[in-house]
Coordinates of C-alpha atoms (C1' of nucleotides) in Angstrom, one line a residue:
Chain B
X22 CA -16.7 -0.2 23.9
X23 CA -15.6 -3.5 21.9
X24 CA -15.5 -3.1 18.3
X25 CA -17.0 -6.1 18.0
X26 CA -20.4 -3.8 17.8
X27 CA -19.5 -1.5 14.9
X28 CA -19.0 -4.4 12.4
X29 CA -20.6 -7.7 10.8
X30 CA -19.1 -10.5 11.6
X31 CA -20.9 -12.5 9.5
X32 CA -19.0 -10.8 6.3
X33 CA -16.9 -13.3 4.7
X34 CA -13.5 -11.5 4.7
X35 CA -11.8 -13.0 1.4
X36 CA -8.0 -12.7 1.3
X37 CA -6.0 -13.6 -2.5
X38 CA -3.4 -16.2 -1.3
X39 CA -0.2 -16.2 -3.2
X40 CA 0.4 -19.9 -2.5
X41 CA -2.9 -21.0 -4.3
X42 CA -2.8 -17.9 -6.7
X43 CA -6.5 -17.3 -5.8
X44 CA -8.7 -15.3 -3.7
X45 CA -10.0 -17.8 -0.5
X46 CA -12.5 -17.1 1.5
X47 CA -10.5 -16.9 4.7
X48 CA -11.3 -19.4 7.4
X49 CA -9.2 -19.2 11.0
X50 CA -7.7 -22.4 12.4
X51 CA -9.0 -21.4 15.4
X52 CA -11.4 -18.5 15.6
X53 CA -10.8 -17.6 19.4
X54 CA -7.2 -16.5 18.4
X55 CA -6.1 -15.9 14.8
X56 CA -2.6 -16.3 13.9
X57 CA -0.5 -14.3 11.5
X58 CA 3.1 -13.5 11.5
X59 CA 4.9 -10.2 9.2
X60 CA 8.2 -10.0 8.6
X61 CA 9.8 -6.6 9.9
X62 CA 12.5 -5.1 9.3
X63 CA 16.4 -5.3 9.3
X64 CA 17.5 -2.9 11.7
X65 CA 20.8 -1.1 10.1
X66 CA 19.1 2.4 8.6
X67 CA 16.2 4.2 8.7
X68 CA 12.4 2.8 6.8
X69 CA 11.6 4.1 4.1
X70 CA 8.2 4.1 2.2
X71 CA 8.5 0.8 0.1
X72 CA 9.3 -0.9 3.8
X73 CA 6.0 0.8 4.4
X74 CA 3.7 0.0 2.6
X75 CA 3.7 -3.7 4.5
X76 CA 3.6 -2.8 7.4
X77 CA 0.4 -0.3 6.1
X78 CA -1.2 -3.6 4.4
X79 CA -0.4 -5.6 7.8
X80 CA -1.9 -2.5 9.8
X81 CA -5.1 -2.8 8.0
X82 CA -5.7 -6.9 8.1
X83 CA -5.1 -7.0 11.9
X84 CA -7.4 -3.6 12.4
X85 CA -9.9 -5.7 10.4
X86 CA -8.8 -9.0 11.7
X87 CA -9.1 -7.2 15.8
X88 CA -13.2 -5.9 14.9
X89 CA -13.9 -8.8 13.4
X90 CA -12.0 -11.5 16.4
X91 CA -12.0 -12.1 19.9
X92 CA -8.3 -12.6 19.9
X93 CA -5.8 -11.9 16.7
X94 CA -2.0 -12.7 17.8
X95 CA 0.8 -10.7 15.6
X96 CA 3.5 -11.7 15.2
X97 CA 6.3 -9.2 13.7
X98 CA 10.1 -9.5 13.8
X99 CA 12.8 -8.0 14.2
X100 CA 16.8 -8.9 12.0
X101 CA 18.6 -7.4 14.9
X102 CA 21.5 -9.9 13.3
X103 CA 22.8 -9.5 9.2
X104 CA 25.6 -8.3 7.2
X105 CA 24.6 -5.7 6.3
X106 CA 24.0 -4.8 10.3
X107 CA 27.6 -6.2 10.4
X108 CA 28.6 -3.9 7.6
X109 CA 26.7 -0.3 8.8
X110 CA 28.4 -0.3 12.2
X111 CA 32.2 -1.0 11.1
X112 CA 31.4 1.7 8.9
X113 CA 30.0 4.0 11.4
X114 CA 32.6 3.7 14.3
X115 CA 29.2 2.4 15.8
X116 CA 28.5 -0.8 18.0
X117 CA 26.3 -3.0 16.7
X118 CA 23.7 -3.5 19.4
X119 CA 23.7 0.7 19.9
X120 CA 23.2 0.2 15.9
X121 CA 20.7 -1.5 16.1
X122 CA 19.1 -0.6 18.9
X123 CA 19.0 3.1 17.8
X124 CA 17.6 1.8 14.2
X125 CA 14.6 0.0 16.3
X126 CA 13.8 2.9 18.0
X127 CA 13.8 5.1 15.0
X128 CA 11.5 2.4 13.3
X129 CA 9.3 2.2 16.6
X130 CA 9.2 6.4 16.3
X131 CA 8.6 6.7 12.4
X132 CA 5.6 3.8 12.9
X133 CA 3.6 5.2 15.8
X134 CA 3.5 8.7 14.0
X135 CA 1.8 6.8 11.1
X136 CA -0.4 4.8 14.0
X137 CA 0.3 2.0 13.0
X138 CA -0.9 -0.9 15.3
X139 CA 2.0 -3.1 17.4
X140 CA 2.5 -6.3 17.3
X141 CA 1.2 -8.5 20.2
X142 CA 5.2 -9.6 20.1
X143 CA 8.2 -8.3 18.4
X144 CA 10.6 -11.4 18.9
X145 CA 14.3 -10.4 17.5
X146 CA 16.5 -12.9 16.2
X147 CA 19.3 -12.4 18.6
X148 CA 16.7 -13.6 20.8
X149 CA 16.2 -16.8 19.8
X150 CA 19.0 -18.3 18.3
X151 CA 19.2 -21.3 20.8
X152 CA 15.4 -22.1 18.8
X153 CA 17.4 -21.6 15.8
X154 CA 20.0 -23.9 16.7
X155 CA 17.2 -26.5 17.6
X156 CA 15.8 -25.8 13.8
X157 CA 19.4 -26.3 11.8
X158 CA 19.9 -29.4 14.6
X159 CA 16.7 -31.0 13.8
X160 CA 17.2 -30.7 10.2
X161 CA 21.0 -32.7 9.8
X162 CA 19.1 -35.4 11.7
X163 CA 16.6 -35.9 8.7
X164 CA 19.4 -35.5 6.2
X165 CA 17.5 -31.9 5.2
X166 CA 20.4 -30.3 5.5
X167 CA 24.8 -30.6 5.7
X168 CA 28.0 -29.1 6.9
X169 CA 30.4 -27.9 4.4
X170 CA 33.6 -25.5 5.9
X171 CA 32.2 -24.7 8.8
X172 CA 28.7 -23.5 7.5
X173 CA 25.5 -26.0 7.6
X174 CA 23.6 -25.7 4.2
X175 CA 19.9 -26.3 3.8
X176 CA 19.4 -29.0 1.1
X177 CA 16.8 -28.4 -1.3
X178 CA 17.0 -31.2 -3.2
X179 CA 15.7 -33.2 -0.2
X180 CA 12.2 -32.0 0.0
X181 CA 9.8 -32.2 -2.9
X182 CA 7.7 -29.2 -2.5
X183 CA 10.2 -26.7 -3.0
X184 CA 9.8 -23.7 -5.1
X185 CA 5.7 -24.4 -5.0
X186 CA 4.8 -21.1 -2.8
X187 CA 6.7 -19.1 -5.3
X188 CA 5.5 -21.0 -8.5
X189 CA 9.0 -22.1 -10.0
X190 CA 11.2 -24.9 -10.3
X191 CA 15.0 -25.5 -9.4
X192 CA 15.9 -25.9 -12.8
X193 CA 14.0 -22.6 -14.1
X194 CA 16.5 -20.6 -11.4
X195 CA 19.1 -22.7 -12.3
X196 CA 19.1 -21.1 -15.6
X197 CA 18.7 -18.1 -14.1
X198 CA 21.4 -18.2 -11.8
X199 CA 22.9 -14.6 -11.5
X200 CA 25.1 -15.2 -8.4
X201 CA 28.1 -17.1 -8.3
X202 CA 27.7 -20.3 -6.2
X203 CA 30.1 -21.2 -3.3
X204 CA 31.9 -24.0 -4.1
X205 CA 30.7 -26.0 -1.1
X206 CA 27.4 -26.4 -1.7
X207 CA 25.9 -29.2 -3.0
X208 CA 23.3 -27.5 -5.6
X209 CA 23.4 -23.7 -5.9
X210 CA 20.2 -23.2 -4.9
X211 CA 21.3 -24.6 -1.5
X212 CA 20.9 -21.9 1.4
X213 CA 22.6 -21.5 4.5
X214 CA 21.5 -22.1 8.1
X215 CA 24.1 -21.4 9.8
X216 CA 27.7 -19.7 9.0
X217 CA 31.1 -19.4 10.5
X218 CA 32.0 -15.9 12.3
X219 CA 35.3 -14.2 12.1
X220 CA 36.4 -13.1 15.0
X221 CA 35.7 -9.0 14.7
X222 CA 31.7 -10.6 13.9
X223 CA 29.3 -11.3 16.1
X224 CA 28.9 -15.0 17.3
X225 CA 27.5 -17.3 19.3
X226 CA 29.1 -20.8 19.5
X227 CA 27.8 -24.0 18.0
X228 CA 27.8 -27.9 17.0
X229 CA 29.1 -26.4 14.5
X230 CA 31.5 -23.7 15.7
X231 CA 31.0 -20.4 16.3
X232 CA 29.0 -18.6 14.1
X233 CA 26.1 -17.1 12.9
X234 CA 22.3 -17.8 11.5
X235 CA 20.9 -17.6 7.9
X236 CA 18.6 -14.9 7.1
X237 CA 15.5 -17.0 6.5
X238 CA 15.7 -19.7 9.9
X239 CA 15.5 -16.9 12.3
X240 CA 11.7 -16.2 10.5
X241 CA 11.1 -20.1 11.4
X242 CA 11.9 -20.6 14.7
X243 CA 10.3 -17.6 15.9
X244 CA 6.6 -17.9 14.0
X245 CA 6.9 -21.4 15.0
X246 CA 7.7 -20.2 19.2
X247 CA 4.8 -17.7 18.7
X248 CA 2.6 -18.9 17.0
X249 CA 3.2 -22.9 16.9
X250 CA 4.4 -25.1 13.2
X251 CA 0.9 -24.8 11.3
X252 CA -0.9 -20.7 11.4
X253 CA -3.3 -18.5 9.6
X254 CA -1.0 -15.4 7.5
X255 CA 2.0 -15.5 6.7
X256 CA 3.2 -11.8 5.1
X257 CA 5.4 -9.9 3.8
X258 CA 6.1 -7.8 0.3
X259 CA 6.4 -10.0 -2.6
X260 CA 10.2 -9.3 -3.2
X261 CA 10.5 -12.0 0.3
X262 CA 8.6 -14.6 -1.9
X263 CA 11.6 -15.6 -3.1
X264 CA 13.6 -16.6 -1.6
X265 CA 12.9 -15.9 1.9
X266 CA 9.3 -17.3 2.2
X267 CA 10.0 -20.0 0.0
X268 CA 13.0 -20.8 2.4
X269 CA 11.1 -20.1 5.3
X270 CA 8.3 -22.4 4.4
X271 CA 11.1 -25.4 3.6
X272 CA 12.6 -24.9 6.6
X273 CA 10.0 -25.2 8.7
X274 CA 7.9 -28.4 7.3
X275 CA 10.7 -30.1 6.7
X276 CA 10.6 -29.8 10.9
X277 CA 7.3 -30.2 11.2
X278 CA 6.6 -32.3 8.4
X279 CA 2.9 -32.8 9.8
X280 CA 2.2 -29.0 9.7
X281 CA 0.9 -26.6 7.5
X282 CA 3.4 -23.9 8.1
X283 CA 1.4 -20.4 7.0
X284 CA -1.6 -21.7 5.5
X285 CA -2.4 -18.3 4.0
X286 CA 0.5 -16.1 2.3
X287 CA -0.5 -12.5 1.7
X288 CA 2.5 -10.6 -0.9
X289 CA 1.9 -7.1 -0.8
X290 CA 2.9 -4.8 -3.7
X291 CA 5.8 -2.9 -4.4
X292 CA 6.4 0.9 -3.9
X293 CA 7.8 2.2 -6.7
X294 CA 9.5 5.5 -7.4
X295 CA 9.7 7.7 -10.7
X296 CA 8.4 3.7 -12.2
X297 CA 11.6 1.7 -10.3
X298 CA 11.2 -0.1 -6.9
X299 CA 12.3 1.7 -4.1
X300 CA 15.3 0.6 -2.4
X301 CA 17.9 0.9 0.2
X302 CA 20.3 -0.4 -2.4
X303 CA 19.5 1.7 -5.5
X304 CA 19.8 4.8 -3.7
X305 CA 15.6 5.9 -4.9
X306 CA 14.5 5.6 -1.4
X307 CA 12.9 8.6 0.6
X308 CA 12.6 7.9 4.4
X309 CA 9.2 8.1 6.6
X310 CA 10.8 10.3 8.6
X311 CA 10.7 13.0 5.4
X312 CA 7.6 11.8 4.5
X313 CA 6.3 13.3 7.2
X314 CA 8.4 16.9 7.2
X315 CA 5.8 16.9 4.0
X316 CA 2.7 15.7 4.6
X317 CA 0.8 14.7 7.7
X318 CA 0.6 11.3 8.5
X319 CA -2.7 10.5 7.7
X320 CA -2.1 11.8 4.8
X321 CA 0.7 9.6 3.8
X322 CA -1.6 5.7 5.5
X323 CA -4.2 7.8 3.0
X324 CA -2.0 8.0 0.1
X325 CA -1.2 4.3 0.5
X326 CA -4.6 3.2 0.9
X327 CA -5.9 4.9 -2.5
X328 CA -4.1 1.7 -4.3
X329 CA -4.5 -2.1 -3.5
X330 CA -2.3 -3.4 -1.6
X331 CA -1.6 -5.8 -4.0
X332 CA -0.5 -3.4 -7.0
X333 CA 2.2 -2.0 -7.2
X334 CA 2.1 2.0 -6.5
X335 CA 4.4 4.7 -7.7
X336 CA 5.4 7.0 -5.7
X337 CA 4.7 10.8 -5.8
X338 CA 5.5 14.1 -3.4
X339 CA 2.4 15.0 -5.7
X340 CA 0.4 12.1 -4.5
X341 CA 0.8 13.0 -1.3
X342 CA -0.1 16.4 -1.5
X343 CA -3.5 15.0 -2.9
X344 CA -4.1 12.7 -0.6
X345 CA -3.6 15.6 1.8
X346 CA -6.0 18.0 -0.2
X347 CA -8.4 14.4 0.1
X348 CA -7.6 14.3 4.1
X349 CA -8.5 18.8 3.9
X350 CA -11.5 17.8 3.1
X351 CA -12.8 14.8 5.6
X352 CA -11.9 16.9 8.4
X353 CA -14.0 19.5 7.1
X354 CA -16.9 17.1 6.6
X355 CA -16.0 16.0 10.4
X356 CA -16.2 20.1 11.5
X357 CA -18.9 20.6 10.1
X358 CA -20.9 17.9 11.5
X359 CA -18.9 15.9 14.3
X360 CA -19.5 12.5 14.4
X361 CA -21.0 10.6 17.4
X362 CA -18.5 8.3 18.2
X363 CA -18.6 3.9 18.1
X364 CA -21.2 4.4 15.0
X365 CA -20.9 0.7 12.8
X366 CA -18.8 0.8 10.0
X367 CA -21.3 1.0 7.6
X368 CA -22.1 -2.2 5.4
X369 CA -20.3 -1.0 1.8
X370 CA -17.6 -0.6 3.5
X371 CA -17.2 -3.4 5.4
X372 CA -17.8 -5.5 2.0
X373 CA -15.0 -3.6 0.2
X374 CA -12.4 -4.0 3.0
X375 CA -13.6 -7.8 3.2
X376 CA -12.8 -7.9 -0.3
X377 CA -8.8 -9.1 -0.3
X378 CA -8.6 -5.6 1.6
X379 CA -9.8 -3.3 -1.6
X380 CA -9.3 -0.4 0.6
X381 CA -9.5 2.4 -3.0
X382 CA -13.2 1.0 -2.8
X383 CA -13.2 1.6 0.7
X384 CA -11.7 5.1 0.3
X385 CA -14.6 5.8 -2.5
X386 CA -17.3 5.3 0.0
X387 CA -15.4 7.6 2.5
X388 CA -16.1 10.6 -0.3
X389 CA -19.6 9.7 -0.1
X390 CA -19.7 10.2 3.5
X391 CA -18.3 13.0 3.1
X392 CA -20.6 14.6 1.1
X393 CA -23.4 14.0 3.0
X394 CA -21.6 15.0 6.4
X395 CA -20.8 18.4 4.6
X396 CA -24.6 19.0 4.1
X397 CA -24.8 18.1 7.3
X398 CA -26.6 14.5 7.5
X399 CA -25.9 13.0 10.7
X400 CA -25.4 9.5 10.1
X401 CA -23.2 9.8 6.8
X402 CA -20.5 11.6 9.5
X403 CA -21.0 8.7 11.8
X404 CA -20.0 6.9 8.8
X405 CA -17.5 8.5 7.8
X406 CA -15.9 8.8 11.3
X407 CA -16.8 4.6 11.8
X408 CA -15.3 3.8 8.7
X409 CA -12.2 5.9 8.7
X410 CA -11.3 5.0 12.5
X411 CA -11.4 1.0 11.4
X412 CA -9.0 2.5 8.1
X413 CA -6.6 4.3 11.0
X414 CA -7.4 7.8 9.7
X415 CA -9.6 10.7 12.1
X416 CA -6.9 10.1 15.0
X417 CA -7.2 14.0 15.0
X418 CA -9.4 16.5 16.1
X419 CA -10.2 19.3 13.4
X420 CA -8.7 21.5 15.3
X421 CA -5.7 20.0 15.4
X422 CA -5.4 18.8 11.6
X423 CA -5.7 22.5 10.4
X424 CA -4.0 24.1 13.1
X425 CA -1.7 22.1 14.3
X426 CA 2.1 22.4 14.7
X427 CA 1.7 26.8 13.3
X428 CA 4.7 28.7 13.3
X429 CA 2.3 31.5 14.4
X430 CA 1.0 31.7 18.0
X431 CA -2.5 31.8 18.0
X432 CA -2.6 35.3 19.3
X433 CA -0.4 36.5 17.1
X434 CA -3.2 35.3 14.1
X435 CA -6.7 36.6 15.7
X436 CA -4.6 40.0 16.1
X437 CA -3.5 39.9 12.4
X438 CA -7.0 39.0 11.1
X439 CA -8.7 41.7 14.0
X440 CA -6.3 44.2 12.1
X441 CA -7.4 42.7 8.5
X442 CA -11.5 42.6 9.9
X443 CA -11.2 46.4 10.2
X444 CA -9.3 47.3 7.4
X445 CA -12.1 45.8 5.1
X446 CA -15.2 47.3 7.8
X447 CA -13.1 50.9 6.4
X448 CA -12.8 48.8 2.4
X449 CA -9.1 49.5 2.8
X450 CA -9.2 46.4 0.8
X451 CA -5.3 46.2 0.0
X452 CA -4.6 46.9 3.3
X453 CA -6.4 43.7 3.9
X454 CA -4.5 42.1 1.6
X455 CA -1.2 42.6 2.2
X456 CA -2.1 41.0 6.0
X457 CA -3.6 37.9 4.5
X458 CA -0.7 37.9 2.2
X459 CA 1.9 38.1 5.0
X460 CA -0.3 35.3 6.9
X461 CA 0.0 32.8 3.5
X462 CA 3.6 33.4 3.7
X463 CA 3.4 32.0 6.9
X464 CA 1.3 29.2 6.3
X465 CA -1.6 30.0 7.5
X466 CA -4.8 30.1 5.1
X467 CA -7.8 32.7 5.6
X468 CA -11.5 31.6 5.0
X469 CA -14.1 34.7 5.1
X470 CA -17.4 33.1 6.0
X471 CA -20.4 34.3 7.3
X472 CA -19.9 33.9 10.5
X473 CA -16.3 35.5 10.7
X474 CA -12.9 34.7 9.6
X475 CA -11.6 31.6 10.8
X476 CA -7.6 30.6 9.6
X477 CA -5.8 26.6 9.3
X478 CA -2.4 25.9 8.2
X479 CA -1.4 26.2 4.5
Chain U
rG9 C1' 16.9 -15.9 -21.2
rG10 C1' 13.4 -18.3 -17.2
rU11 C1' 9.2 -17.3 -13.9
rC12 C1' 5.0 -13.9 -12.2
rC13 C1' 1.6 -9.2 -12.3
rG14 C1' 0.1 -5.3 -14.9
rG15 C1' -2.0 -1.8 -19.6
rU16 C1' -8.9 2.2 -17.4
rG17 C1' -9.6 9.6 -19.1
rG18 C1' -4.5 14.8 -17.8
rC19 C1' -3.3 11.5 -12.9
rA20 C1' -5.1 8.4 -9.2
rG21 C1' -8.1 4.3 -9.0
rA22 C1' -12.4 0.7 -8.4
rA23 C1' -16.3 -2.1 -10.9
rU24 C1' -18.7 -5.6 -14.6
rG25 C1' -19.9 -10.0 -20.4
rG26 C1' -25.0 -5.7 -22.2
rC27 C1' -25.8 1.4 -18.4
rG28 C1' -17.3 2.8 -17.6
rA29 C1' -17.6 4.4 -10.0
rU30 C1' -15.3 7.4 -6.5
rG31 C1' -11.4 11.5 -6.2
rU32 C1' -8.1 15.0 -7.9
rA33 C1' -6.5 18.2 -11.7
rG34 C1' -9.4 21.6 -15.8
rC35 C1' -13.0 24.6 -18.0
rG36 C1' -17.8 27.4 -16.9
rG37 C1' -21.5 29.3 -12.8
rA38 C1' -23.3 30.1 -7.8
rC39 C1' -21.1 32.6 -3.7
rU40 C1' -16.8 36.5 -2.0
rG41 C1' -14.3 43.4 -2.2
rC42 C1' -11.0 39.9 -4.2
rA43 C1' -9.9 34.8 -2.1
rA44 C1' -10.6 30.5 0.5
rA45 C1' -14.1 26.8 1.4
rU46 C1' -18.5 25.3 -0.3
rC47 C1' -22.1 24.0 -4.1
rC48 C1' -24.0 23.2 -9.2
rG49 C1' -22.4 22.5 -14.0
rC50 C1' -19.4 19.6 -18.2
rG51 C1' -15.4 17.5 -21.0
rU52 C1' -12.0 13.4 -22.1
rA53 C1' -10.4 6.6 -20.9
rU54 C1' -10.6 0.0 -21.3
rG55 C1' -2.8 -0.6 -25.2
rU56 C1' -3.0 -3.4 -29.6
rG57 C1' -4.6 -7.1 -33.5
rG58 C1' -7.8 -11.4 -34.0
rG59 C1' -11.0 -15.4 -31.5
rU60 C1' -15.7 -17.3 -29.0
rU61 C1' -20.2 -14.0 -28.1
rC62 C1' -26.3 -11.7 -29.8
rG63 C1' -23.6 -8.4 -27.0
rA64 C1' -16.5 -8.0 -24.9
rU65 C1' -13.2 -3.1 -21.4
rU66 C1' -14.1 -7.9 -18.6
rC67 C1' -12.9 -14.8 -21.1
rC68 C1' -9.0 -16.9 -25.0
rC69 C1' -4.7 -16.6 -27.9
rG70 C1' -0.8 -13.7 -30.6
rC71 C1' 1.8 -8.5 -30.0
rC72 C1' 3.6 -3.8 -27.9
rC73 C1' 4.5 -1.6 -24.0
rG74 C1' 6.1 -1.2 -17.9
rG75 C1' 6.7 -3.5 -13.4
rA76 C1' 8.5 -7.4 -10.1
rC77 C1' 11.2 -11.9 -8.8
rC78 C1' 15.6 -15.3 -10.6
rU79 C1' 18.8 -16.5 -3.7
rC80 C1' 20.4 -7.6 -0.6
rC81 C1' 15.4 -6.2 -0.2
rA82 C1' 8.4 -4.5 2.6

RNA sequence: GGUCCGGUGGCAGAAUGGCGAUGUAGCGGACUGCAAAUCCGCGUAUGUGGGUUCGAUUCCCGCCCGGACCUCCA
């Protein structure tokens, strides 16, 4: 069954465009095919909770778009050639291909565990070297790029609109330049399109010698190949706004001056850890893998949905625990009143999501439906479930949520529950409590109800 | 230093030119052998100083504080 029937396409979708710095009503270039591009990972290490934020934001956006439009083409790249990859492979004494293949698989595993919707196309940089060289050639031909000491550099002064996306001028940036400027650059802001590779580094033959592409070029080449020179939405973490997206935009617009490149730019706020940006270079990161040992995937998803994508989110294990308790309540409500499938997503939730993906407001609505479902209201249960499904929640049954992955087998648990019931019948509460405490130690919580004793994992 | 974003109860987090959601934590109660869950009830918040306005948490300015970016970053 199509999701179209559960959504109201007439509600306007407003998204914040970081280029114009304003909320804009999203109007597709081609309503029959929405095209969006998100920057994916550089595959040299496991993705962490900060990386997850942009992936999850894209996930919610794509789910909403796919519910509203016939066809959505979602491209998310894999950066599999990069200096950090080379360095890590060297440190690990590992073959580069083995490192990127392994890390890519871990990336997919982590995202699958979170039910992150897969991109329709997931291109790899190393498979598009030809596209990149063609762009370089075009940029040189139009005097937007120049060769210097085996490098090819983009000339930022050749593009009048350079800095327009990130809202900064070349003068401002030079004032704060903190990195040593390579002597072969005409301007400090010029960035590498192609750089030479040493003997022991991966490289491709090119008119400029054996080398490899600069980081920004791959996204320009791959977005153009799969989405065309102009497409609807380009997104990523807001730390990519400058220089990555600024440079992508410069390259792409200089290659295809009549195009719009990305019409709508979406940037996701940073995840902090103890008040500081979570990043690999700071070393204050937690991997998705580790977080999933601490709490179920949907608790992690709910934690992220609980804050707006553009605001910073200060991660803590306590907040993850809280999200877990909220999911407990939601699943309990669905257990109390099992929902019917294919119900319409309630309007308040749609309105919230269409208002720049206001997931915290949408979640607040879910609590109201949970109250109703807890009280036996069928329509509230249906609403809760439909809204949650749109947000990527409720992929499990209640019994899977409460009783999945426990250390004890069901027979043992039930036998102990029966022993405890006997003890309670005999008013031997000391023994009953002892059995309950024993189970609690094993991560099993008992709940006495009028209909008998049930259990769930702690 | 330059550019930008933000500061709402213990915590998280919406919204709004005039009643400041929701959740979580806390407290009290019902229920329970005791718990758990559930239900009922309670409390506490718009960083600071000005301005505009009949009225500002919301709009404007200064200040303080926090974070991001300034060519590694989601």
